[in-house]
Coordinates of C-alpha atoms in Angstrom, one line a residue:
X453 CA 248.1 34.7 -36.4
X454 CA 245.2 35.6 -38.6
X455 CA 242.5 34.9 -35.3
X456 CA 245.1 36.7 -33.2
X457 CA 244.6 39.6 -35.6
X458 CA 241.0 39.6 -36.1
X459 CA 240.3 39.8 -32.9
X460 CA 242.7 42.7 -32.4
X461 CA 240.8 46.4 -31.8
X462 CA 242.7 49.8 -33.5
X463 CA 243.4 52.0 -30.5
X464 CA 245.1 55.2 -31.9
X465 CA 248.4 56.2 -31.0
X466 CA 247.6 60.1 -29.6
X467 CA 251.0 61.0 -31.4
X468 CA 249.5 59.8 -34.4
X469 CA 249.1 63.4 -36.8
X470 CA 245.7 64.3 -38.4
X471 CA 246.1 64.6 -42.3
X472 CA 245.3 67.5 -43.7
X473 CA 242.0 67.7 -46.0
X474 CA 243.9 67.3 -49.9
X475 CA 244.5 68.7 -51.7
X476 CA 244.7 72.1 -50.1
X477 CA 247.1 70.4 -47.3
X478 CA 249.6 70.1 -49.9
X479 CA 249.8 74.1 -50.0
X480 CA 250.5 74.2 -46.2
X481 CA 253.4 72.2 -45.9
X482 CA 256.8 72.7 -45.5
X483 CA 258.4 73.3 -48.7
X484 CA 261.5 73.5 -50.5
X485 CA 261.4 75.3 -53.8
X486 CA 263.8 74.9 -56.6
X487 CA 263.0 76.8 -60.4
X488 CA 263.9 73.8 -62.6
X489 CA 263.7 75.6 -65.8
X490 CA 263.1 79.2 -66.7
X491 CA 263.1 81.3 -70.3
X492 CA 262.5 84.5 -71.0
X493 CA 262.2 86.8 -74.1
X494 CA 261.7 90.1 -73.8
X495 CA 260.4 90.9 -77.4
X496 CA 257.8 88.2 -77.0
X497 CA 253.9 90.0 -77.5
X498 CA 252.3 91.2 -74.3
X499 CA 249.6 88.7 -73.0
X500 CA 245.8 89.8 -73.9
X501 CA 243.8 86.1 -72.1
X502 CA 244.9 84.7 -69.2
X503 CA 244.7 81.1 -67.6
X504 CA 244.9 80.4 -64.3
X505 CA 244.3 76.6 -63.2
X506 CA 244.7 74.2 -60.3
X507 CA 244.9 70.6 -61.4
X508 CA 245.5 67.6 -58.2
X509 CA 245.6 64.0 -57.6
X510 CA 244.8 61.9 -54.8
X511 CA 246.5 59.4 -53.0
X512 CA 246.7 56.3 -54.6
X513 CA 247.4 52.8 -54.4
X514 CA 249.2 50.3 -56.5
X515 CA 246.7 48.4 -56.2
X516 CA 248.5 44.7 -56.9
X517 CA 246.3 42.1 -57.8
X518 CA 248.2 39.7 -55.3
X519 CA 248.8 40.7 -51.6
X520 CA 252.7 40.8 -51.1
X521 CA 254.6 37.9 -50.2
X522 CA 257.6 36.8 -49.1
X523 CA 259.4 33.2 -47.9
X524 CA 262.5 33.4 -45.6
X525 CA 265.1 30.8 -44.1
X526 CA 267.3 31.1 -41.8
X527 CA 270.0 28.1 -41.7
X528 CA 273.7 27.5 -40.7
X529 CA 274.1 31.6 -39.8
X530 CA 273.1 32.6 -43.6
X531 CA 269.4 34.4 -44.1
X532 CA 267.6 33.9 -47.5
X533 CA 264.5 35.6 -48.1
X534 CA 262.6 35.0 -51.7
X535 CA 261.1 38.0 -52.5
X536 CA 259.1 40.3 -55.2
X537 CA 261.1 43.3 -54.6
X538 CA 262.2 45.7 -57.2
X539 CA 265.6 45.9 -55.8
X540 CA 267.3 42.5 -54.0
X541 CA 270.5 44.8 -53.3
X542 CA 269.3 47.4 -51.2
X543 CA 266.7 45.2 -49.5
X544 CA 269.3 43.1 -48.6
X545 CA 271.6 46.0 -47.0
X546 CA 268.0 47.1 -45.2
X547 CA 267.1 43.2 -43.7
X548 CA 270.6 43.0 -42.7
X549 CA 270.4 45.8 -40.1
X550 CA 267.2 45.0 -39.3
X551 CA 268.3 41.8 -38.4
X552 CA 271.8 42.6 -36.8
X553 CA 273.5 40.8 -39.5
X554 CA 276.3 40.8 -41.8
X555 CA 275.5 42.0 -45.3
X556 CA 277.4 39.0 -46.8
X557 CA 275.3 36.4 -44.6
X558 CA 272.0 38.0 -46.3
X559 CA 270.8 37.0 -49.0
X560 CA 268.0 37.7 -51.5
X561 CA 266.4 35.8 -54.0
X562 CA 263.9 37.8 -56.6
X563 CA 260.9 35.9 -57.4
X564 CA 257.9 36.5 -59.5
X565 CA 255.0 38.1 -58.2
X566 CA 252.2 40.0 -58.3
X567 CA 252.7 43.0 -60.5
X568 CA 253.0 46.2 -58.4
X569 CA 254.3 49.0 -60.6
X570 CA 256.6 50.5 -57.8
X571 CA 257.5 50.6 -54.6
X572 CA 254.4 48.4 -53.3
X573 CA 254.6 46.4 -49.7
X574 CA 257.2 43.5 -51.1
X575 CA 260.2 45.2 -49.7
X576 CA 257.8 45.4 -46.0
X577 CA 256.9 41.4 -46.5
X578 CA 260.2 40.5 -46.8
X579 CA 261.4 42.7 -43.6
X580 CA 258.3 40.6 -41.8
X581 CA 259.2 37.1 -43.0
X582 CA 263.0 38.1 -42.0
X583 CA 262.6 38.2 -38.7
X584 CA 260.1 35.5 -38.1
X585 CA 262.6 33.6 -39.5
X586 CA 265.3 34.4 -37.1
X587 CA 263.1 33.4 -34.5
X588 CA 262.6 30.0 -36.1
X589 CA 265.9 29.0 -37.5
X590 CA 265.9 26.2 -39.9
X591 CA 261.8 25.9 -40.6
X592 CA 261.0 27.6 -43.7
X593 CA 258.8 30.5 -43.3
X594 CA 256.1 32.1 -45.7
X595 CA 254.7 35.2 -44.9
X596 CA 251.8 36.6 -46.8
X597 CA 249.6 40.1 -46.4
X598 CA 246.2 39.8 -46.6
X599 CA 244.4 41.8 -48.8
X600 CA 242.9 44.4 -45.9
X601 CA 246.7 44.7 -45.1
X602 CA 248.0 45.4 -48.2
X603 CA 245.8 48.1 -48.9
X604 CA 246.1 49.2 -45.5
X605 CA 250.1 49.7 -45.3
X606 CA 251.6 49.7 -48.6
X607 CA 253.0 52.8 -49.6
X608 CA 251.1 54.8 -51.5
X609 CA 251.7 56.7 -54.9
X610 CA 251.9 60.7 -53.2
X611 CA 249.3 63.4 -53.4
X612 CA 249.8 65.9 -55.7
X613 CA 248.9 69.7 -56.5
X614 CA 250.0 71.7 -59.8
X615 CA 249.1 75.7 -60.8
X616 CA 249.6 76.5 -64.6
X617 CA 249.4 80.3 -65.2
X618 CA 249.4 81.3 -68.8
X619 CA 249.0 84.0 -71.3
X620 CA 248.0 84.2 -74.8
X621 CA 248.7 87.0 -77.3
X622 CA 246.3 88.5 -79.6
X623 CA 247.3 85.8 -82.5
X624 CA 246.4 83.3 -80.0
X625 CA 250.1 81.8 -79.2
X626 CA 250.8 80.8 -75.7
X627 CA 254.0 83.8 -74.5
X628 CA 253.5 83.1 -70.8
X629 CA 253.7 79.8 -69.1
X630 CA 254.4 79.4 -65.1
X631 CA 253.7 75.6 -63.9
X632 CA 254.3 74.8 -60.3
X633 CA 253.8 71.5 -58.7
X634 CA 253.5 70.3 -55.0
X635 CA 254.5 67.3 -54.1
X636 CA 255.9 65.0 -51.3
X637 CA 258.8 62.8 -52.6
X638 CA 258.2 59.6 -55.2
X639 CA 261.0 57.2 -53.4
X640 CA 261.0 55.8 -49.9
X641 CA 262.4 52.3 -51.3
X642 CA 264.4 51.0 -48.4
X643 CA 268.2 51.4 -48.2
X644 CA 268.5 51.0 -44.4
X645 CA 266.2 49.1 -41.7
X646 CA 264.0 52.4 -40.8
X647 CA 262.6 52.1 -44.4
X648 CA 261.0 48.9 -43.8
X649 CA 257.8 48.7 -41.9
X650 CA 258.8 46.7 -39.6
X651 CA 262.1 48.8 -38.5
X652 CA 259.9 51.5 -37.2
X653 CA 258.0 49.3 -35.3
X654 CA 260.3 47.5 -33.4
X655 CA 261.5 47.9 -29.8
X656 CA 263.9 50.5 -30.0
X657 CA 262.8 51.7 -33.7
X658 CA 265.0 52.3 -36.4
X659 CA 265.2 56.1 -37.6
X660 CA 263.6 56.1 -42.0
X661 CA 265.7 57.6 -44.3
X662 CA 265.4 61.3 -44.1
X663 CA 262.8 62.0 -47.7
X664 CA 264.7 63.6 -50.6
X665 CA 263.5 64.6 -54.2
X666 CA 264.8 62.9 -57.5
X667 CA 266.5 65.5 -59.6
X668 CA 266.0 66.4 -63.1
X669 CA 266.1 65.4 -65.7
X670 CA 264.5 62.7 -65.0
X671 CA 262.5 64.3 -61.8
X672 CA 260.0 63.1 -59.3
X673 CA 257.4 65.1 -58.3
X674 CA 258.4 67.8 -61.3
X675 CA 259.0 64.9 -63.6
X676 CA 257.7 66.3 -67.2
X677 CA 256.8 69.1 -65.5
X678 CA 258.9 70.9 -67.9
X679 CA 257.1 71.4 -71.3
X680 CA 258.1 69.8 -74.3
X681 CA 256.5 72.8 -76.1
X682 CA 258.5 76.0 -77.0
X683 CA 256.7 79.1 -75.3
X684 CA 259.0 82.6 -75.0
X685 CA 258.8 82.8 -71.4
X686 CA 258.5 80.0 -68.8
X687 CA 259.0 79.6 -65.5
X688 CA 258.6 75.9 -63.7
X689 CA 258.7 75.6 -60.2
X690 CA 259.1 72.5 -57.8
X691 CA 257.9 72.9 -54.6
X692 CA 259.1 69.5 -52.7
X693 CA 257.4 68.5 -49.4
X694 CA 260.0 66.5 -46.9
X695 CA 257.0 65.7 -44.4
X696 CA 254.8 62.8 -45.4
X697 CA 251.6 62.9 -43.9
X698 CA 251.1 59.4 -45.0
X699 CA 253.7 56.9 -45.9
X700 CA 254.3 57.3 -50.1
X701 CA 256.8 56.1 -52.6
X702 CA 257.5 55.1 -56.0
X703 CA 254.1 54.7 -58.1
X704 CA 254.6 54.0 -62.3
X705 CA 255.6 57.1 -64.1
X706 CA 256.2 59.0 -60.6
X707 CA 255.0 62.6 -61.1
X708 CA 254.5 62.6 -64.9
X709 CA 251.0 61.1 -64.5
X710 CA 249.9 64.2 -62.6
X711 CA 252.0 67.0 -64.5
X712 CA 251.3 65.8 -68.3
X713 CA 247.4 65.5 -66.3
X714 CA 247.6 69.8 -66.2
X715 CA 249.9 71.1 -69.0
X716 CA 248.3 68.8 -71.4
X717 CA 244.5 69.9 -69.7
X718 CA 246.0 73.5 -70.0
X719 CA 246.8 72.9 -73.5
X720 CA 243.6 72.2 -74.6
X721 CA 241.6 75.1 -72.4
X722 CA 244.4 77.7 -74.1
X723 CA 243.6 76.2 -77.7
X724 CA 240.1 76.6 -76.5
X725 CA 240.2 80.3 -75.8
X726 CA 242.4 81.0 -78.8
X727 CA 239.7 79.2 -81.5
X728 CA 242.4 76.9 -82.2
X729 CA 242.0 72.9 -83.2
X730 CA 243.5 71.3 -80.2
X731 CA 246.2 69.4 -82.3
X732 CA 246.7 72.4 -84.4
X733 CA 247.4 74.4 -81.2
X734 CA 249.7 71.8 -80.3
X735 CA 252.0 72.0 -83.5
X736 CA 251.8 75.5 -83.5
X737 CA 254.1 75.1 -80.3
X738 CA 255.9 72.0 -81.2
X739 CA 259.8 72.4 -83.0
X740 CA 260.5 68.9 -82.5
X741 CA 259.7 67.6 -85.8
X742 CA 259.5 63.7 -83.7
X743 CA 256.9 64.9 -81.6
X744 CA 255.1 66.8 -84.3
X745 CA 255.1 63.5 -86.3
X746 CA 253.5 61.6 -83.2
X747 CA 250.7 63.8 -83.3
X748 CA 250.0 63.5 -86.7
X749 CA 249.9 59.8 -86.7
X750 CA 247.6 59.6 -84.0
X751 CA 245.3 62.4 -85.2
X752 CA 245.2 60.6 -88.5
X753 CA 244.9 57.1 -87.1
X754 CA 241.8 58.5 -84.9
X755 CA 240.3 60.6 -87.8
X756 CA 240.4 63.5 -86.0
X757 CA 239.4 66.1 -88.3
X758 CA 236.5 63.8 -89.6
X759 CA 235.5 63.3 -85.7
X760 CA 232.1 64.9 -85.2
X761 CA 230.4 65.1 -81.5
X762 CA 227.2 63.9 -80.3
X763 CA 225.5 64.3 -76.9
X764 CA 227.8 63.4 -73.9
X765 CA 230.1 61.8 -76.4
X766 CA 233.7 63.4 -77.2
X767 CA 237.5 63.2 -78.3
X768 CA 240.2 63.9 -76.3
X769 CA 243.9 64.6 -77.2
X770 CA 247.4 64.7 -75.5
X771 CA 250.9 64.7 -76.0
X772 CA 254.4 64.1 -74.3
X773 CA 257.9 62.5 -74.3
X774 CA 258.7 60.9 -71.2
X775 CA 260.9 62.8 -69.0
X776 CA 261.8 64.5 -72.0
X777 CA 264.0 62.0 -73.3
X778 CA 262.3 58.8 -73.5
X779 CA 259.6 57.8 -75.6
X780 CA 257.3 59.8 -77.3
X781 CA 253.3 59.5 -77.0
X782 CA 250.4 60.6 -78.3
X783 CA 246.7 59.3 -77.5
X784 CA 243.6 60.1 -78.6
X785 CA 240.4 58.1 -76.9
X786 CA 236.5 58.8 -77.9
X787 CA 234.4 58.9 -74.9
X788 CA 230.9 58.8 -73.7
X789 CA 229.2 60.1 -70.3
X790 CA 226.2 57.9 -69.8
X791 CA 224.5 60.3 -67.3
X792 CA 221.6 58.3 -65.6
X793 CA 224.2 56.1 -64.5
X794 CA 227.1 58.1 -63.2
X795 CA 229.7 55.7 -66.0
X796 CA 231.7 56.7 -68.8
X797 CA 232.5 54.8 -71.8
X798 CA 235.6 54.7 -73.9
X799 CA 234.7 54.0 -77.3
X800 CA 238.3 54.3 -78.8
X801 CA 241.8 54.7 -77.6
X802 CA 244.2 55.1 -80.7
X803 CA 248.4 55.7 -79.8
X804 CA 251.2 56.4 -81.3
X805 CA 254.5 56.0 -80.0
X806 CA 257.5 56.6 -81.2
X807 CA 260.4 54.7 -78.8
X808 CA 263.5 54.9 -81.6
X809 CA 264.5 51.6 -83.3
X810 CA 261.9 48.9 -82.4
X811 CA 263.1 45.9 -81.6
X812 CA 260.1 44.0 -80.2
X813 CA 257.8 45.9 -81.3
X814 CA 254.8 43.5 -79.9
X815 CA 256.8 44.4 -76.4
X816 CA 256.1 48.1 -77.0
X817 CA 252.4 47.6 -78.1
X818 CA 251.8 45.3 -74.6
X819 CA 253.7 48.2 -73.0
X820 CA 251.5 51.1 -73.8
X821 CA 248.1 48.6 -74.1
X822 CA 248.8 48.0 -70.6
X823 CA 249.7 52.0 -69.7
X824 CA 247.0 53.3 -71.2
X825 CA 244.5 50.7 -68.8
X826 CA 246.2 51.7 -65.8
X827 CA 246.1 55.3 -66.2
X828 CA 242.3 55.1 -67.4
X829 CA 242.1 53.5 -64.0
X830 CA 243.8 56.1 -62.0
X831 CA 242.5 59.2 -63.6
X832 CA 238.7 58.1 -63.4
X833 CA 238.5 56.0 -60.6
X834 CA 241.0 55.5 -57.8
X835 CA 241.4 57.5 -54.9
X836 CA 243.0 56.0 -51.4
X837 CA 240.3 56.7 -48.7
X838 CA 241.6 58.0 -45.2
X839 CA 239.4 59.4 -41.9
X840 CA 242.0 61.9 -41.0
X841 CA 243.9 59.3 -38.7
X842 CA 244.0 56.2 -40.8
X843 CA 243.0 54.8 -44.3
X844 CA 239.8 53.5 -44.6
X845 CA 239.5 51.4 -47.7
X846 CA 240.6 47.9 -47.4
X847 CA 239.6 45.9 -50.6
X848 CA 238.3 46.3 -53.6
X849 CA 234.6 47.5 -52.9
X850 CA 236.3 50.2 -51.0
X851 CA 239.2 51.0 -53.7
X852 CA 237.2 50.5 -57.4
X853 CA 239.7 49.8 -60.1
X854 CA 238.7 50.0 -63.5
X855 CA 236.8 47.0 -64.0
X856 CA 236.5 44.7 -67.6
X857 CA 233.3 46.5 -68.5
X858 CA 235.3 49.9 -68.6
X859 CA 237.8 48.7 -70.8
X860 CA 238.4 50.5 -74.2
X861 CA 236.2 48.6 -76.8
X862 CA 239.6 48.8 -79.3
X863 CA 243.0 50.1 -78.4
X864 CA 244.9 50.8 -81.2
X865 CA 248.7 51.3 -80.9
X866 CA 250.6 53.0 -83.6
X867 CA 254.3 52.0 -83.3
X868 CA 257.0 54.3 -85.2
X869 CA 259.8 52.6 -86.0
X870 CA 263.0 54.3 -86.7
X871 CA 265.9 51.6 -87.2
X872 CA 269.5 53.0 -87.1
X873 CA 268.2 55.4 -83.6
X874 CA 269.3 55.3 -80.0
X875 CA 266.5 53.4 -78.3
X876 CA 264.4 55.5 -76.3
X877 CA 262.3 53.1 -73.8
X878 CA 258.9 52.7 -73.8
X879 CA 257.6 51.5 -70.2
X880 CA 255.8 54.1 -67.9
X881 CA 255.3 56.8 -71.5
X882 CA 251.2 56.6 -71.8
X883 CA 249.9 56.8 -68.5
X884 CA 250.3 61.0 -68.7
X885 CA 249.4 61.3 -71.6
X886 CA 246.0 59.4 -71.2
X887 CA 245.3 60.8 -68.3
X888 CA 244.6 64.3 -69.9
X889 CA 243.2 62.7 -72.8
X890 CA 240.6 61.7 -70.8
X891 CA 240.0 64.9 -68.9
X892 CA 239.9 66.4 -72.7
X893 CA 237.6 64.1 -73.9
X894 CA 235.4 64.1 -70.7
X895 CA 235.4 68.4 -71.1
X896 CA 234.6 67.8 -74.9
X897 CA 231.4 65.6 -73.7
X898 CA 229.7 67.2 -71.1
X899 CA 231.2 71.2 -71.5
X900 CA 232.4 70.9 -68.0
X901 CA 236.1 71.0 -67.3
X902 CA 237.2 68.6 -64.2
X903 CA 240.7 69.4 -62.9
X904 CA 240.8 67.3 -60.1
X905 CA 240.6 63.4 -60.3
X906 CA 238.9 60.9 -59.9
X907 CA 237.5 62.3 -62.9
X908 CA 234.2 60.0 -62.6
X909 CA 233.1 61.5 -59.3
X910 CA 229.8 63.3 -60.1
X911 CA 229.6 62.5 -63.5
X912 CA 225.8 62.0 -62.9
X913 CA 225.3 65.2 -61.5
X914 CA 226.8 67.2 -64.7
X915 CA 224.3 69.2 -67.3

């Protein structure tokens, strides 16, 4: 199979669509456009400094450290697949029409594998080893992606676009806040055989799941695109895109990564323009007394107000409680731009999180440890390649991850216990916040404000 493959040329189908250039393709799709949240006051001050800023994403990957795999049987009329899949129950309804079988004779088996983070290609594998075995019943079949194939068809984590228009009175408090966000949908996990790859490739194909957003509270694209904060007027607006240029799904976190990326980038710009100590500026806005105490313990873990810059060396800050009812997080990271080499450093990376009653604490520490890795990955470095027609990146010289010289020389995770209340969850609550950290820190460095990521592109260009 693999010499079959090699030796295989890519012709392109001519129905195959061109993707637009990103992220000003996401403006030209079809949209559908919901106002999630909206607030007005009409005694509020009149606005005297505007913002106006476009913050985006690229496509990216999940970037497993394992290709996905998958092992299938077929024996006395009963199907069993072993698989990595996030979810053995729907796969199982999906394989099951793709194999013209009776749910109850299906059967699958979750196994460990390699950590993915969403929907990665597991679900795909297991489709592919499915019908193999069918072909081959009674022989044991293991079916494993390459790494060029992986990276080549896995769903990927969507594109995304958000505009933040705001206003500051002439005390220098935020009255007008407008956030919009583009964005395709964060779930194409497979409930029917057209999810899978191999449904829509077989002879006649099977028709995907028609694409549809995740409503708040807990969101999709939008998710924690509403602000924590208390401004008088606010309008947020989700403009979902049903047509997927490129196949996308599930990615950690969803659209929090990219929306905490711009309001908490906002943030600082507004504090900026009012004279205002970023975390001052924060609590100014803050009545959450939870979140307010977040921010203090990270600013004081840091040392924030004895922080003192040097040359291409700066603090970033940022806030937010996950989907607005999950954990709350606060990061603050010291980072350096070392210019004849195009790198960035991160000195420092101090958290504090505040998930309700603790009960494993060390659990919530790994948690965020890990979060705050994987989102210093996304936001500096990854960005999935693609020619227009196809992707173009198929291992890791053409996808860089952050790599074990990047890490944070000391991450430092603050956790806030509070026995006796509701447990909030801590999983996916660091990778926004750390994101605009970063882009904070970065600004704080070099006096140049990126709003698009990768944020390390052309870092050895910047005065």
């Amino acid at each position: 199979a693999l010499r079959v493959a090699n030796q295989s040329a890519w012709a392109r189908d001519a129905a195959v669509p061109a993707l637009p250039p990103m992220p000003d393709g996401l403006l030209e799709m079809r949209r559908e456009s919901k106002v999630i949240d909206t607030r007005r006051d009409a005694a509020a001050a009149p606005g005297v400094r505007r913002l106006s800023a476009r913050y985006d994403r690229p496509y990216l990957m999940h970037g497993a450290i394992g290709p996905s795999c998958a092992v299938a049987l077929m024996a006395e009329g009963q199907l069993t697949v072993w698989t990595h899949s996030q979810g053995v129950e729907p796969l199982r309804t999906a394989i099951a029409e793709l194999v013209a079988m009776p749910a109850d004779r299906v059967r699958c088996v979750h196994r460990e594998g390699a950590g993915c983070y969403g929907h990665n290609g597991a679900d795909d594998v297991a489709g592919d080893a499915a019908l193999v075995a069918c072909a081959m019943p009674g022989v044991p079949v293991r079916l494993q992606w390459s790494r060029e194939q992986e990276h080549g068809w896995e769903p990927l984590g969507p594109a995304m676009l958000a505009q933040i228009d705001a206003t500051l009175d002439a005390s220098g408090r935020i009255v007008n806040w407008r956030h919009q966000v583009w964005s395709n949908t964060h779930s194409t996990r497979p409930v029917a055989a057209g999810d899978l790859l191999a449904g829509v490739e077989v002879v006649p194909p099977f028709v995907p799941t028609p694409p549809k957003p995740i409503p708040q509270p807990n969101g999709g694209g939008d998710r924690n695109a509403i602000p924590l904060y208390r401004f008088a007027n606010q309008s947020i607006v989700s403009h979902f895109l049903p047509d997927m240029p490129v196949r996308v799904s599930a990615l950690r976190g969803l659209g929090a990564h990219l929306n905490i990326f711009a309001l908490e980038s906002a943030m600082d710009e507004l504090a900026a323009a009012a004279g205002r100590d970023p975390v001052a500026f924060r609590l100014a806005h803050l009545d959450d007394p939870r979140a307010a105490d977040v921010i203090r313990r990270a600013a004081a873990r840091f040392g924030w107000s004895r922080y003192r810059p040097r040359p291409n060396r700066g603090r970033g800050f940022a806030f937010a409680r996950y989907k607005n009812h999950g954990a709350y997080c606060a990061v603050a990271l010291d980072v350096e731009r070392i210019p004849d080499e195009g790198r960035l450093i991160v000195h420092r990376a101090v958290v504090a999180v505040d998930s309700g009653e603790a009960v494993n604490p060390d659990g919530i520490r790994n948690q965020v440890e890990g979060g705050v890795l994987q989102s210093l990955s996304w936001t500096a470095y990854e960005a999935a390649g693609h020619d227009g027609t196809r992707r173009t990146d198929y291992d890791w010289s053409g996808y860089p991850i952050l790599r074990f010289a990047d890490v944070p020389h000391s991450v430092a995770v603050e956790v806030i216990d509070r026995p006796g209340t509701p447990f909030l969850g801590t999983g996916e609550c660091a990778q926004g916040p750390t994101a605009a950290a970063l882009a904070n820190a970065l600004a704080a460095a070099t006096g140049v404000r990126t709003r698009s990521m990768p944020l390390a592109g052309g870092l050895a260009t910047r005065s």
